[in-house]
Coordinates of C-alpha atoms in Angstrom, one line a residue:
X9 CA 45.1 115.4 146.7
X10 CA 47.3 118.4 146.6
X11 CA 51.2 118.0 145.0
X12 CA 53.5 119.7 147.0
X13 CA 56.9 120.9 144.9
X14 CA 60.3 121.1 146.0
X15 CA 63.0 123.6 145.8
X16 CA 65.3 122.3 143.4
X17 CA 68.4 123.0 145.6
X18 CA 66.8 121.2 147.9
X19 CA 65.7 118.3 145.4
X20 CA 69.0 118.0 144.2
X21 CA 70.5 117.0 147.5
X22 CA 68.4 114.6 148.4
X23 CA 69.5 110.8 147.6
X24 CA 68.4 108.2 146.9
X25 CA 65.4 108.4 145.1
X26 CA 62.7 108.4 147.7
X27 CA 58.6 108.4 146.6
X28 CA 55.8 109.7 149.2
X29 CA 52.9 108.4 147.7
X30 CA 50.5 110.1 150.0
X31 CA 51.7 113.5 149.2
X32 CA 52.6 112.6 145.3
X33 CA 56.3 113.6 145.4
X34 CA 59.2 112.3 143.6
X35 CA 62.5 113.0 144.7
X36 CA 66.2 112.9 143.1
X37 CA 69.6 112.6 143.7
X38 CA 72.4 115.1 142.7
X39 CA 74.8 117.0 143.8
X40 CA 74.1 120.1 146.8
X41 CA 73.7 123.4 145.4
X42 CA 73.2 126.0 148.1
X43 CA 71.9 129.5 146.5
X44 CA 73.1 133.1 148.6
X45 CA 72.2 132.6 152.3
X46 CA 71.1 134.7 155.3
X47 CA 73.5 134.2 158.2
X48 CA 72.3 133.3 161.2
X49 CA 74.2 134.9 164.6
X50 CA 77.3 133.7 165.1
X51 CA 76.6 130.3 166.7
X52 CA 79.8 130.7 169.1
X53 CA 81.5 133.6 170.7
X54 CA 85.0 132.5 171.8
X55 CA 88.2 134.4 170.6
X56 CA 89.5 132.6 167.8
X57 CA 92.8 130.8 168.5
X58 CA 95.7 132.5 166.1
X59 CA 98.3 130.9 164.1
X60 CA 101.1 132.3 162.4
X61 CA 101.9 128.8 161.0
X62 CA 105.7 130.9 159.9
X63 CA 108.0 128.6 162.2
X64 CA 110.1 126.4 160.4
X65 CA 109.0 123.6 162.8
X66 CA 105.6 123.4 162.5
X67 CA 105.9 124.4 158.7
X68 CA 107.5 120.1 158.8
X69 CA 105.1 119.1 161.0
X70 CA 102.5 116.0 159.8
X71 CA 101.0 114.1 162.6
X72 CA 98.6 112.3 160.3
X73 CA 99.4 110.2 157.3
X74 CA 96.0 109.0 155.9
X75 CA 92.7 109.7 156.5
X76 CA 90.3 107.5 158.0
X77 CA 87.6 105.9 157.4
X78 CA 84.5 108.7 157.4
X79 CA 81.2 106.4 157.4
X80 CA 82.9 104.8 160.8
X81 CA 83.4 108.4 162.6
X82 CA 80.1 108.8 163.6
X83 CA 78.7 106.8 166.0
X84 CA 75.6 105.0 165.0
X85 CA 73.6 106.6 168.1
X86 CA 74.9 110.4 166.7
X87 CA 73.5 109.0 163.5
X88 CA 70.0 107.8 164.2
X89 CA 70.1 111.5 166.1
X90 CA 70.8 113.6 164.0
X91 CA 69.3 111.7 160.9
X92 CA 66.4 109.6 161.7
X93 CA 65.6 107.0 159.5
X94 CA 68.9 106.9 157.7
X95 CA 71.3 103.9 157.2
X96 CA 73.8 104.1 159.8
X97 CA 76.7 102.6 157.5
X98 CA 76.7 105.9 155.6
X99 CA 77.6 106.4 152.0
X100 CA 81.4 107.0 151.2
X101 CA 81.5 109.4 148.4
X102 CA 84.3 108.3 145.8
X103 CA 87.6 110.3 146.1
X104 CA 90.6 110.5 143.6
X105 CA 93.2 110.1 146.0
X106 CA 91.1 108.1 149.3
X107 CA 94.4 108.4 151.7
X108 CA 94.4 112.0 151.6
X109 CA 90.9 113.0 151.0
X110 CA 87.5 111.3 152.1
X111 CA 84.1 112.2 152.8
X112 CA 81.2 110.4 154.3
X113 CA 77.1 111.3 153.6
X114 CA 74.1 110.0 155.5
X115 CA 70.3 111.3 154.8
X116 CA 66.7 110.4 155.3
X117 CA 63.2 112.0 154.9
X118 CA 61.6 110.7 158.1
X119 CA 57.6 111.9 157.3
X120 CA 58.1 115.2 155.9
X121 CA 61.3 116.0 158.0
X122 CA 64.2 116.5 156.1
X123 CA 68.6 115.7 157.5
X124 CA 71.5 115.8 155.5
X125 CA 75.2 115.1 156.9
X126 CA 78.7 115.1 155.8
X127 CA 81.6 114.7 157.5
X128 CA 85.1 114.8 155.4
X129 CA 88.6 114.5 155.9
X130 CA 91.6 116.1 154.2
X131 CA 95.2 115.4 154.8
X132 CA 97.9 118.1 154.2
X133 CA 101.4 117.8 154.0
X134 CA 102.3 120.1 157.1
X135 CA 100.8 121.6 160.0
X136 CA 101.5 124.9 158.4
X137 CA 100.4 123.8 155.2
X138 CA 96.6 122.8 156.9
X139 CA 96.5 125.8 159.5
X140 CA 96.5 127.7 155.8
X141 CA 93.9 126.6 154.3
X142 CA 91.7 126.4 157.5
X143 CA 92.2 130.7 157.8
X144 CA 91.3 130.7 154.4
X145 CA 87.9 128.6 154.8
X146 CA 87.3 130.2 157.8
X147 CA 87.5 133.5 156.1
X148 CA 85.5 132.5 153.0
X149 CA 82.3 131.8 155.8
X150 CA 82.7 134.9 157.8
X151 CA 79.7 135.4 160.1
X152 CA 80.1 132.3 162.5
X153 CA 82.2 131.8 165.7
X154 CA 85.1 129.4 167.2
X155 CA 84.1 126.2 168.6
X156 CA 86.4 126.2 171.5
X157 CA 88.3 122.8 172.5
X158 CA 88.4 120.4 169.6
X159 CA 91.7 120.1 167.6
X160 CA 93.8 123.0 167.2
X161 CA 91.5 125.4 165.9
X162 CA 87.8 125.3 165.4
X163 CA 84.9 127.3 163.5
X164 CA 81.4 127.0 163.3
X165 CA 78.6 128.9 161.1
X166 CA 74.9 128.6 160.5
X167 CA 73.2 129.9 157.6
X168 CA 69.6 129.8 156.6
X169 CA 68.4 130.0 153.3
X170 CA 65.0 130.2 151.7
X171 CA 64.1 128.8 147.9
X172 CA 60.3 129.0 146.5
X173 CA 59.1 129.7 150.1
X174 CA 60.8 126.6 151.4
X175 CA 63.4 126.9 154.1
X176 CA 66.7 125.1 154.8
X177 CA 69.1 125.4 157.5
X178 CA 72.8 124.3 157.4
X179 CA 75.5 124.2 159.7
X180 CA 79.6 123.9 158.5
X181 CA 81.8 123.1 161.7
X182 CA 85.9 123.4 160.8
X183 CA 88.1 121.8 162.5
X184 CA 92.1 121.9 161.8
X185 CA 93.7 119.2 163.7
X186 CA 97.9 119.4 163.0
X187 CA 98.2 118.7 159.7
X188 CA 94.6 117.2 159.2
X189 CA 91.4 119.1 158.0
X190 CA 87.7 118.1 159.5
X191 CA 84.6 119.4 157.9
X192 CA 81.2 118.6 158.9
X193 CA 78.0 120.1 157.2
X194 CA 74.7 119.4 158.8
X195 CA 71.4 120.9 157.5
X196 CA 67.5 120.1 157.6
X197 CA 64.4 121.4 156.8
X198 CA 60.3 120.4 157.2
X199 CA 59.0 120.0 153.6
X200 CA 55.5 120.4 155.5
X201 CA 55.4 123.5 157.3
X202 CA 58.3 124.8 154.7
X203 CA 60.1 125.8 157.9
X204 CA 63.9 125.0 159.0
X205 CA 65.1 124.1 161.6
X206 CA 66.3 126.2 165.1
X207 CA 69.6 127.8 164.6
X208 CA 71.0 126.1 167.8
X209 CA 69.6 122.4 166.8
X210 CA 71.7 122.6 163.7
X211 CA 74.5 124.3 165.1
X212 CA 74.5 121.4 168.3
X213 CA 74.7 119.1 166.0
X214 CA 77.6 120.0 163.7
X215 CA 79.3 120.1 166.7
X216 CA 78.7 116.9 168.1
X217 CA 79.5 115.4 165.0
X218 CA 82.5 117.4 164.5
X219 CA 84.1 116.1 167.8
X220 CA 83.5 112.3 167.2
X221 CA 85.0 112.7 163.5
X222 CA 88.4 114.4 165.2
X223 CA 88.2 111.5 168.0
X224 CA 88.0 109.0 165.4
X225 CA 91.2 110.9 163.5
X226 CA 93.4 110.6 166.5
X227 CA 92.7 107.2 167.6
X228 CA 93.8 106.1 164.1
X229 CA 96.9 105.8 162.1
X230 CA 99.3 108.3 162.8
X231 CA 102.5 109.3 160.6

């Protein structure tokens, strides 16, 4: 029987501790670490909206007072999709301040098929204050395009990254929705043919997932 190792970035994202006794792996829990990555083309080729974010209006602007609940987002269809085999409930990961900040995580290793998804929230005080930080994100993941349509302003990026001959594929959709934040990572990779996944399966699916999260934000509480 041959042992087949993981990566360790890859290791230390997946949880919980799942054991595949036919292939003699053992894998832990821990937070992701994602090494230097290869971007893919830009997934989307829209212009990307503008926002000077300098009138004194929109600078006062908040729309959203708290953020909602992440592991109910997602429909559970979107879930058994994108992840097979996991728990559609979803793991909320702990938060020091849950109104303002909140983040959701669902994966599974269906055979040797590998998904991992987030989906987080973040409330800002102002419109201005959110539109901010999303040109800085956006700027810090340069390589991607805008995802036309959902909230205010939208970006998505693929990148693909390769450790000890294993690759992984992820996907980080950004969504700024008035004075709310919406980030959605998506990634997956085969642990048998040490292959990732196609740019625009990963890409697809960020998306999908990022427009249910801002659907559930603005059918919920509102400021």
């Amino acid at each position: 029987m041959r042992t087949l190792s993981l990566p360790l970035a890859l290791t230390a994202r997946i949880s919980p501790v799942v054991v595949l006794a036919a292939a003699g792996w053992v894998l832990t829990s821990g937070p992701a670490a994602t090494p230097a990555a290869q971007k893919d083309p830009a997934p989307q080729s829209a212009d990307q909206p503008s926002s000077d974010g300098g009138a004194s209006a929109t600078a006062t602007i908040k729309r959203y007072s708290a953020a909602p609940a992440p592991c109910g987002s997602i429909g559970a269809a979107t879930i058994k999709s994108l992840v097979p085999g996991a728990k559609t409930a979803g793991k909320e990961i702990p938060s020091t301040d849950p109104s303002l900040r909140r983040t959701c995580s669902w994966n599974a290793l269906k055979g040797y098929d590998y998904r991992w998804l987030d989906v987080s929230f973040e409330i800002t005080d102002s419109e201005a204050e959110a539109a901010k930080s999303y040109k800085e994100n956006v700027t810090a993941k340069s390589g991607g395009g805008t995802v036309p349509g959902v909230g205010d302003a939208g970006y998505s990026v693929v990148n693909l990254t390769t450790e000890d001959k294993q690759q992984t594929r992820e996907g980080v959709v950004m969504i700024q929705a008035s004075n709310a934040l919406v980030t959605v990572t998506y990634n997956g990779s085969d642990f048998e043919s040490k292959k990732a996944p196609a740019t625009d399966e990963i890409n697809k699916g960020a998306i999908k997932a990022a427009k249910e999260a801002v659907a559930a934000l603005e059918s919920g509480q509102k400021a």
